[in-house]
Amino acid sequence: MVERGRLSLRNLNVYYGRNQVLKNINLDIPKNSLTVIIGPSGCGKTTLLKCFNRLLDEIEEARVEGQVIVDDQNIYDPGVEVTLIRKKMGLLSQRPQVLPMSIYDNVAFGPRLLGQKDKSYLNPLVEKYLRLAGLWEEVKNRLNEPANRLSIGQQQRLCLARGLAVEPEIILGDEPTSALDPQSSRNVEAHLLSLKTNYTIVLVTHILRQAKRLADYVAFLYLGELIEFGPASEVLVSPRDPRTRAYITGEIS
Amino acid sequence: MDTAWEKAKFKRPKRKIIDSLFRLAAFSSAVLVVVILTLILMTILIRSLPALKLSMIIRTPGTGYYLGHEGGILNAIVGSLELISGATLIAFIIALPGVIYLNTYLKKNSPFSEAVRFSLDVLWGIPSIVYGVFGFLLMLAWHLRASLLAGMVTVALVELPILSRAMDETIRMVPSEIKEAAYSLGASRWQTAIRVILRQAFPGIITAVLIALGRGLGDAASVLFTAGYTDRLTTSLFQPVATLPLAIFFQLNSPYPEVQQRAYASAAILTFLILLISLVIRFFSRKLSRHKIK
């Protein structure tokens, strides 16, 4: 039996205008493990991820039905404070998006939103999360430089540190290595692996090998439907559904 | 063999001619722009040379100044600067929240935001004399005399659409991914606007302020009825204030050549002032925009 996690989807339907992108998804993501969502492009992976922190709210024509339950609370309930939901999750996007400020300020952005101004509190915090993201040694002497001067691989790890600094329970990754070179990708992957004991990680990827390297659990999404979900060893090795098998053997992509 | 190719080959000289003609036309118009600017600057400078003395910028008009006697236009320089800083400040304070509202709270292309943008575009196109008349009516309604305050309000109205639309365009350019990054860290719309969007759009906002400032500084029609004119320095919001465009206007109307030369000198000073403000602000904006994400 899969342990019930903090993140659950109940009868989730998402529409863009008249187009239904996610069809009746039910999913329980186990906590303190790494779940990978795979599927061909356009199958709704990113949309699914954006449901978790309600970034879908920013897409005009998007409409959500059903429940996304985080910590026993449906985050789509009216009256839910969306900024509080988002603070529970760190997000890594496809292209790292640093904020237009210094390296230090990027990491301190989240804590400062909570009203934290005290340098003696922020300094060790910034160091801690930069270390956790494996960036500290590279940037410790230039924390006040603009974040846009970092290489793209460093920027992605900065985004990781920034996301961790809001002390989330969940880390969401939307193909977080797709813009990175192989070396930086491995670096980010290694850090994700080291984080999964303390965080629930949900990763979207279209790279099967990456899924094999990282996943504890795998969800296969096809044309907006959740086809299969289970431990990586089962889904990736001996899938039950013919469509999953076809995807894994490369017949559909 | 291939007839289409043969035809094309046959047409080639004609295409070549058209191409060179077009190139010539493009080049000429580019040169023309530079020539016109140079001509204007040279004319002003040459005409103003006899009158360009230090006293022009450090003295107010003395007795008989408008008959060609001693004095300067310090009153108009200071007056213009006072007026323009107040007006731009007012316009900025009104424009900024509006523009943020358009770009973070409203959905893209919502009917209301389209209506606001359309209104601003129309306001932009209204001649400044109309603003002058409107300001004059406001003044009467508030029982004000022609004064610094009335001038500020009127020029602020002239600047408002320019400032808003120019800021709107640069804030609209901020990539939505940056906003999403801030939202995903738990920032509210307001926090995102203040801490992230404005930083990213900062150089553009500075440019917008500059454009508005330049327009306000050079506008004569809006201050004609509202700001009045004085030969003294203005020390209160309720006194009339001298402005450079009107200084040029009054002096150029004079029958005395010495005074007319001073009109050109005033024009040169006005141009120089705009140049100076541009350079200073650009210098600071470059320093402050190093965090911008390209």
XYZ file of C-alpha atoms in Angstrom:
547
model
C 0.000 0.000 0.000
C 1.116 3.460 -0.869
C 1.375 5.744 2.090
C -1.134 8.574 1.968
C 0.711 11.807 1.394
C 0.111 15.427 1.871
C -0.831 16.039 -1.719
C -3.990 14.537 -3.148
C -6.100 15.161 -6.203
C -9.791 14.316 -6.184
C -11.799 14.260 -9.416
C -9.682 17.012 -10.855
C -10.815 18.448 -14.163
C -9.145 21.389 -15.829
C -10.410 23.255 -18.853
C -8.782 25.890 -21.020
C -11.836 27.545 -22.475
C -13.794 24.643 -23.963
C -10.774 22.420 -24.125
C -10.491 19.861 -21.368
C -6.831 19.377 -20.514
C -7.076 17.217 -17.417
C -9.722 14.558 -17.122
C -10.923 13.344 -13.763
C -7.578 12.866 -12.102
C -7.367 11.077 -8.762
C -3.932 10.811 -7.273
C -2.266 10.552 -3.865
C 1.303 11.675 -3.854
C 3.282 10.006 -1.067
C 5.188 12.299 1.204
C 8.936 12.479 1.615
C 9.511 10.794 -1.677
C 10.089 11.766 -5.247
C 7.220 11.373 -7.653
C 7.807 11.850 -11.328
C 5.047 12.709 -13.772
C 5.819 11.482 -17.264
C 3.950 11.648 -20.509
C 4.227 12.967 -24.045
C 4.226 16.716 -24.619
C 0.824 18.307 -24.416
C -0.564 15.638 -22.118
C -1.168 18.116 -19.284
C 1.900 17.542 -17.121
C 2.679 21.209 -16.584
C -0.981 22.026 -16.056
C -1.162 19.364 -13.376
C 1.855 20.840 -11.648
C 0.401 24.323 -11.800
C -2.743 23.093 -10.058
C -0.718 22.283 -6.988
C 0.263 25.847 -6.209
C -2.617 27.526 -7.993
C -0.440 29.187 -10.577
C -3.274 28.212 -12.908
C -5.102 31.179 -11.408
C -2.876 33.378 -13.522
C -4.032 31.761 -16.746
C -7.172 33.524 -17.804
C -9.196 30.902 -19.575
C -8.262 28.107 -17.173
C -11.064 26.622 -15.083
C -10.562 24.043 -12.349
C -13.094 21.544 -11.006
C -12.513 19.048 -8.240
C -10.170 19.152 -5.300
C -6.484 19.566 -4.699
C -5.845 18.632 -1.108
C -2.745 19.855 0.644
C -2.494 19.113 4.360
C -6.136 18.081 4.557
C -7.287 21.313 2.997
C -8.763 21.754 -0.461
C -6.688 24.636 -1.808
C -9.407 25.565 -4.282
C -11.901 26.225 -1.499
C -13.102 29.790 -1.628
C -11.505 31.788 1.148
C -8.203 29.953 0.971
C -5.336 32.416 1.103
C -3.446 31.591 -2.053
C -0.156 33.131 -0.965
C -0.082 30.822 2.064
C -0.596 27.789 -0.167
C 2.243 28.882 -2.399
C 4.585 29.272 0.539
C 4.209 25.586 1.202
C 5.752 24.809 -2.156
C 8.972 25.591 -3.899
C 8.767 25.733 -7.665
C 11.471 25.069 -10.217
C 10.439 26.120 -13.693
C 11.741 24.938 -17.043
C 13.963 27.924 -17.472
C 15.323 29.182 -14.176
C 13.730 32.525 -13.516
C 15.841 34.557 -11.128
C 14.369 37.754 -9.759
C 15.838 41.106 -10.789
C 17.916 41.549 -7.644
C 21.112 40.290 -6.042
C 21.905 36.643 -5.315
C 21.387 37.289 -1.614
C 18.093 39.081 -2.158
C 16.817 36.263 -4.335
C 17.205 33.771 -1.508
C 15.975 36.233 1.111
C 12.933 37.145 -0.978
C 10.604 34.575 0.557
C 11.596 35.114 4.211
C 11.328 38.863 3.699
C 7.785 38.469 2.410
C 6.988 37.051 5.819
C 8.274 40.258 7.344
C 11.706 38.984 8.284
C 14.164 41.877 8.118
C 16.736 40.962 10.702
C 20.133 40.429 9.051
C 21.341 38.218 11.856
C 18.455 35.891 11.065
C 18.613 36.206 7.278
C 22.366 35.762 6.817
C 22.620 32.218 8.187
C 19.372 31.343 6.449
C 20.685 32.449 3.062
C 23.885 30.502 3.640
C 22.029 27.400 4.760
C 19.834 27.187 1.689
C 22.573 28.120 -0.747
C 24.567 25.246 0.750
C 21.591 22.932 0.496
C 21.289 23.782 -3.193
C 25.023 23.305 -3.646
C 25.705 26.868 -4.675
C 27.288 28.390 -1.593
C 30.937 27.732 -2.456
C 30.509 29.285 -5.889
C 28.780 32.473 -4.781
C 29.823 33.144 -1.204
C 32.137 35.976 -2.247
C 29.696 37.709 -4.524
C 26.352 37.542 -2.802
C 25.568 41.120 -3.726
C 26.088 40.666 -7.424
C 23.048 40.608 -9.686
C 21.652 37.099 -9.961
C 21.462 37.469 -13.721
C 25.247 37.160 -13.929
C 25.184 33.531 -12.831
C 25.358 30.760 -15.411
C 22.062 29.143 -16.218
C 22.916 26.035 -14.206
C 23.791 28.180 -11.221
C 20.587 30.141 -11.700
C 18.555 26.947 -11.458
C 20.268 26.022 -8.212
C 19.676 29.572 -6.980
C 15.990 29.079 -7.756
C 16.138 25.862 -5.754
C 17.725 27.672 -2.808
C 15.182 30.458 -3.120
C 12.345 27.964 -3.152
C 13.748 26.114 -0.146
C 14.150 29.339 1.805
C 10.396 29.755 2.147
C 10.637 26.447 4.053
C 8.156 24.563 1.935
C 6.974 21.026 2.479
C 6.722 20.299 -1.191
C 9.043 20.938 -4.107
C 7.533 21.150 -7.574
C 9.762 20.850 -10.609
C 8.621 21.502 -14.154
C 11.331 19.894 -16.268
C 13.845 21.762 -14.151
C 16.847 20.475 -16.059
C 15.592 20.994 -19.592
C 17.492 24.249 -20.104
C 20.664 23.043 -18.405
C 23.830 21.427 -19.695
C 24.441 17.769 -18.707
C 26.816 18.647 -15.880
C 24.414 21.138 -14.289
C 21.534 18.735 -14.809
C 23.310 16.027 -12.846
C 24.090 18.573 -10.197
C 20.453 19.600 -9.818
C 19.331 15.962 -9.907
C 21.778 15.076 -7.161
C 20.409 17.819 -4.974
C 16.842 16.797 -5.573
C 17.716 13.249 -4.553
C 19.363 14.445 -1.384
C 16.310 16.527 -0.518
C 13.650 13.900 -0.858
C 14.009 12.532 2.647
C 12.701 15.811 4.021
C 10.468 17.043 1.243
C 7.738 15.747 -0.962
C 9.017 16.265 -4.474
C 6.909 16.239 -7.611
C 8.796 16.416 -10.849
C 7.532 16.729 -14.379
C 9.846 15.403 -17.019
C 9.785 14.106 -20.548
C 13.141 12.391 -20.146
C 12.513 8.747 -19.300
C 16.070 8.127 -18.166
C 15.735 10.987 -15.719
C 12.578 9.419 -14.367
C 14.440 6.125 -13.944
C 17.302 7.824 -12.127
C 15.167 9.805 -9.732
C 11.703 8.436 -9.237
C 10.304 6.576 -6.294
C 6.855 6.786 -7.807
C 5.781 7.412 -11.356
C 2.561 8.830 -12.758
C 1.940 8.412 -16.455
C -0.289 11.014 -18.032
C -1.665 10.623 -21.536
C -4.029 13.024 -23.315
C -5.124 14.527 -20.013
C -5.815 11.226 -18.303
C -3.897 9.562 -15.525
C -3.172 6.194 -17.038
C -1.022 4.621 -14.407
C 0.467 5.437 -11.043
C 2.661 3.375 -8.785
C 6.185 2.699 -7.560
C 8.807 3.415 -10.208
C 9.989 -0.175 -10.184
C 6.542 -1.296 -11.302
C 5.457 1.421 -13.697
C 8.751 1.793 -15.477
C 9.691 -1.874 -15.537
C 6.452 -3.754 -15.923
C 3.652 -1.360 -16.746
C 0.135 -2.730 -16.595
C -1.438 -0.473 -19.203
C -0.522 -0.994 -22.869
C -0.326 2.786 -23.367
C 2.269 3.126 -20.638
C 4.219 0.282 -22.169
C 4.023 1.950 -25.572
C 5.340 5.204 -24.133
C 8.169 3.557 -22.240
C 9.277 1.576 -25.258
C 9.210 4.755 -27.308
C 6.263 3.892 -29.555
C 4.379 7.018 -28.551
C 6.146 10.191 -27.628
C 14.761 25.473 -69.950
C 13.262 26.915 -66.797
C 11.169 29.814 -68.004
C 10.423 31.269 -64.589
C 14.098 31.458 -63.853
C 14.767 33.047 -67.250
C 12.133 35.669 -66.573
C 13.580 36.411 -63.170
C 16.998 36.820 -64.691
C 15.560 39.163 -67.261
C 13.909 41.275 -64.556
C 17.004 41.513 -62.459
C 18.319 44.894 -63.634
C 14.967 46.494 -62.876
C 14.924 45.009 -59.379
C 18.416 46.230 -58.817
C 17.430 49.766 -59.763
C 14.422 49.701 -57.463
C 16.561 48.370 -54.679
C 19.149 51.124 -55.029
C 16.422 53.751 -55.247
C 14.858 52.463 -52.069
C 18.187 52.368 -50.366
C 18.867 55.934 -51.422
C 15.505 57.090 -50.112
C 16.039 55.337 -46.799
C 19.509 56.765 -46.448
C 18.355 60.294 -47.315
C 15.584 60.338 -44.776
C 17.950 59.073 -42.097
C 20.405 61.838 -42.984
C 17.598 64.370 -43.106
C 16.691 63.708 -39.483
C 20.207 64.429 -38.339
C 20.453 67.502 -40.581
C 17.204 68.972 -39.251
C 18.319 68.501 -35.651
C 21.716 70.056 -36.390
C 20.110 72.987 -38.193
C 17.785 73.711 -35.297
C 20.534 73.490 -32.729
C 22.934 75.580 -34.829
C 20.343 78.284 -35.526
C 19.486 78.610 -31.875
C 23.101 78.600 -30.835
C 24.313 81.119 -33.441
C 21.424 83.486 -32.862
C 21.830 83.294 -29.124
C 25.602 83.733 -29.021
C 25.582 87.506 -28.526
C 23.204 87.135 -25.579
C 24.696 84.036 -23.972
C 26.314 85.518 -20.931
C 26.594 84.195 -17.439
C 24.171 86.862 -16.286
C 21.457 85.112 -18.327
C 21.391 82.199 -15.950
C 22.268 83.800 -12.628
C 20.130 86.963 -12.685
C 16.470 87.772 -12.817
C 15.257 90.510 -15.201
C 16.411 93.964 -14.022
C 14.618 97.232 -14.686
C 14.297 97.812 -18.395
C 15.303 94.213 -19.147
C 12.687 94.003 -21.858
C 14.100 97.153 -23.436
C 17.508 95.543 -23.696
C 18.937 96.427 -20.296
C 20.736 94.206 -17.801
C 19.341 91.008 -16.370
C 18.761 87.299 -16.996
C 16.122 84.647 -16.983
C 16.919 82.931 -13.699
C 13.257 83.449 -12.796
C 12.169 81.316 -15.746
C 14.837 78.647 -15.214
C 13.998 78.215 -11.559
C 10.284 78.597 -12.275
C 10.324 75.918 -14.956
C 12.204 73.536 -12.678
C 9.814 74.168 -9.785
C 6.813 73.724 -11.998
C 8.074 70.615 -13.711
C 9.161 68.804 -10.575
C 5.795 69.384 -8.939
C 3.859 68.507 -12.068
C 5.837 65.344 -12.752
C 5.524 64.270 -9.142
C 1.747 64.704 -9.239
C 1.484 62.889 -12.567
C 3.725 60.070 -11.311
C 1.759 59.592 -8.113
C -1.444 59.252 -10.114
C 0.027 57.220 -12.966
C 1.961 54.579 -11.038
C -0.855 52.870 -9.110
C -3.048 53.029 -12.191
C -0.465 51.362 -14.348
C 0.204 48.693 -11.726
C -3.517 48.046 -11.522
C -3.748 47.656 -15.295
C -0.896 45.185 -15.410
C -1.207 43.056 -12.305
C -4.781 43.105 -11.111
C -6.656 43.256 -14.387
C -6.598 40.409 -16.839
C -4.777 40.959 -20.077
C -6.986 42.707 -22.635
C -9.924 42.994 -20.254
C -12.543 45.481 -21.498
C -11.785 47.875 -18.680
C -8.042 47.935 -19.269
C -8.656 48.434 -22.981
C -10.972 51.342 -22.153
C -8.353 52.908 -19.890
C -5.626 52.523 -22.501
C -7.843 53.972 -25.194
C -8.694 56.972 -22.993
C -5.036 57.560 -22.293
C -4.210 57.448 -25.991
C -6.905 60.000 -26.721
C -5.746 62.204 -23.841
C -2.215 61.972 -25.212
C -3.417 63.363 -28.516
C -5.289 66.343 -27.090
C -3.420 69.594 -27.807
C -1.979 71.166 -24.701
C -3.853 74.419 -25.229
C -7.012 72.454 -24.443
C -5.444 71.377 -21.163
C -4.552 75.022 -20.629
C -8.169 76.048 -21.033
C -9.333 73.206 -18.803
C -6.773 74.168 -16.160
C -7.962 77.736 -16.390
C -11.535 76.657 -15.706
C -10.362 74.515 -12.772
C -8.507 77.537 -11.468
C -11.633 79.670 -11.611
C -13.658 76.966 -9.890
C -11.115 76.750 -7.070
C -10.784 80.542 -6.873
C -7.070 80.379 -7.609
C -5.058 83.047 -9.369
C -2.590 82.151 -12.083
C -0.029 80.476 -9.875
C 2.626 77.802 -9.513
C 0.003 75.420 -8.121
C -2.430 75.928 -10.993
C 0.417 75.519 -13.463
C 1.586 72.331 -11.787
C -1.856 70.784 -11.883
C -2.355 71.670 -15.542
C 1.059 70.425 -16.639
C 0.483 67.274 -14.568
C -2.644 66.700 -16.658
C -0.616 67.134 -19.848
C 1.993 64.675 -18.591
C -0.355 62.093 -17.127
C -1.304 60.241 -20.324
C 2.259 60.316 -21.625
C 3.694 59.039 -18.382
C 1.008 56.396 -17.904
C 1.175 54.988 -21.397
C 4.963 54.957 -21.519
C 5.166 53.211 -18.119
C 2.376 50.857 -19.129
C 4.323 49.731 -22.176
C 7.473 48.951 -20.208
C 5.639 47.189 -17.400
C 3.748 45.135 -19.946
C 7.112 43.938 -21.245
C 8.009 42.312 -17.924
C 8.009 38.570 -18.648
C 5.136 36.726 -17.006
C 7.639 34.087 -15.816
C 9.141 36.653 -13.450
C 5.726 37.355 -12.000
C 5.058 33.624 -11.677
C 8.371 33.154 -9.890
C 7.390 35.786 -7.343
C 3.856 34.417 -6.968
C 5.186 30.903 -6.470
C 7.254 32.165 -3.540
C 4.069 33.393 -1.950
C 4.219 37.042 -2.936
C 0.913 38.841 -3.251
C 0.151 40.927 -6.322
C 1.052 44.083 -4.504
C 4.356 42.682 -3.254
C 5.149 41.349 -6.701
C 4.452 44.724 -8.272
C 6.554 46.706 -5.823
C 9.453 44.340 -5.224
C 9.823 42.659 -8.582
C 7.994 44.263 -11.478
C 9.052 47.810 -10.731
C 12.670 46.742 -10.376
C 12.600 44.939 -13.665
C 10.848 47.815 -15.424
C 12.922 50.482 -13.709
C 14.971 51.702 -16.706
C 11.804 51.946 -18.772
C 10.040 53.865 -16.036
C 12.915 56.322 -15.924
C 12.646 56.809 -19.669
C 8.913 57.363 -19.306
C 9.503 60.024 -16.650
C 12.058 61.665 -18.923
C 9.688 61.809 -21.875
C 6.967 63.313 -19.696
C 9.406 65.737 -18.121
C 10.653 66.916 -21.495
C 7.139 67.408 -22.766
C 6.101 69.358 -19.684
C 9.227 71.460 -19.614
C 8.788 72.604 -23.179
C 5.076 73.208 -23.195
C 3.955 76.827 -23.420
C 0.253 76.522 -24.129
C -0.685 74.780 -20.906
C 1.002 77.339 -18.667
C -0.055 80.424 -20.619
C -3.264 80.979 -18.655
C -2.528 78.959 -15.576
C 0.980 79.707 -14.358
C 1.098 83.382 -15.286
C 4.477 85.050 -15.452
C 6.691 86.967 -13.086
C 10.063 88.631 -13.148
C 10.771 87.493 -9.622
C 11.625 84.115 -8.193
C 8.586 82.182 -7.059
C 8.644 81.150 -3.425
C 5.063 80.082 -2.886
C 2.644 77.734 -4.567
C 0.160 80.561 -4.851
C 2.377 83.056 -6.647
C 2.586 83.229 -10.415
C 5.619 81.509 -11.853
C 7.822 82.240 -14.869
C 8.559 79.433 -17.325
C 11.127 79.085 -20.085
C 8.735 78.557 -23.000
C 6.871 81.729 -22.071
C 10.153 83.566 -21.559
C 11.052 82.659 -25.137
C 7.609 83.658 -26.346
C 7.569 87.097 -24.680
C 11.118 87.986 -25.628
C 10.739 86.933 -29.233
C 7.731 89.253 -29.488
C 9.903 92.203 -28.563
C 10.869 94.729 -31.255
C 14.362 95.048 -29.768
C 17.038 92.819 -31.363
C 18.889 92.459 -28.027
C 15.774 91.051 -26.444
C 15.137 88.752 -29.402
C 18.641 87.398 -29.051
C 17.823 86.638 -25.461
C 14.834 84.635 -26.661
C 17.233 82.432 -28.599
C 19.515 82.248 -25.594
C 16.530 81.130 -23.517
C 15.755 78.476 -26.111
C 19.357 77.290 -25.972
C 19.163 77.127 -22.178
C 15.890 75.184 -22.350
C 17.396 72.693 -24.793
C 20.511 72.353 -22.700
C 18.421 71.821 -19.580
C 16.523 68.945 -21.169
C 19.799 67.424 -22.333
C 21.276 67.755 -18.864
C 18.286 66.174 -17.143
C 18.370 63.280 -19.635
C 22.038 62.636 -19.034
C 21.847 62.784 -15.264
C 18.817 60.523 -15.010
C 20.226 58.080 -17.542
C 23.422 57.878 -15.553
C 21.571 56.935 -12.390
C 19.177 54.596 -14.128
C 22.076 52.628 -15.587
C 23.570 52.273 -12.132
C 20.296 51.110 -10.676
C 19.307 48.736 -13.451
C 22.100 46.192 -13.173
C 19.727 43.641 -11.721
C 17.432 43.673 -14.717
C 16.824 40.274 -16.272
C 17.518 40.365 -19.963
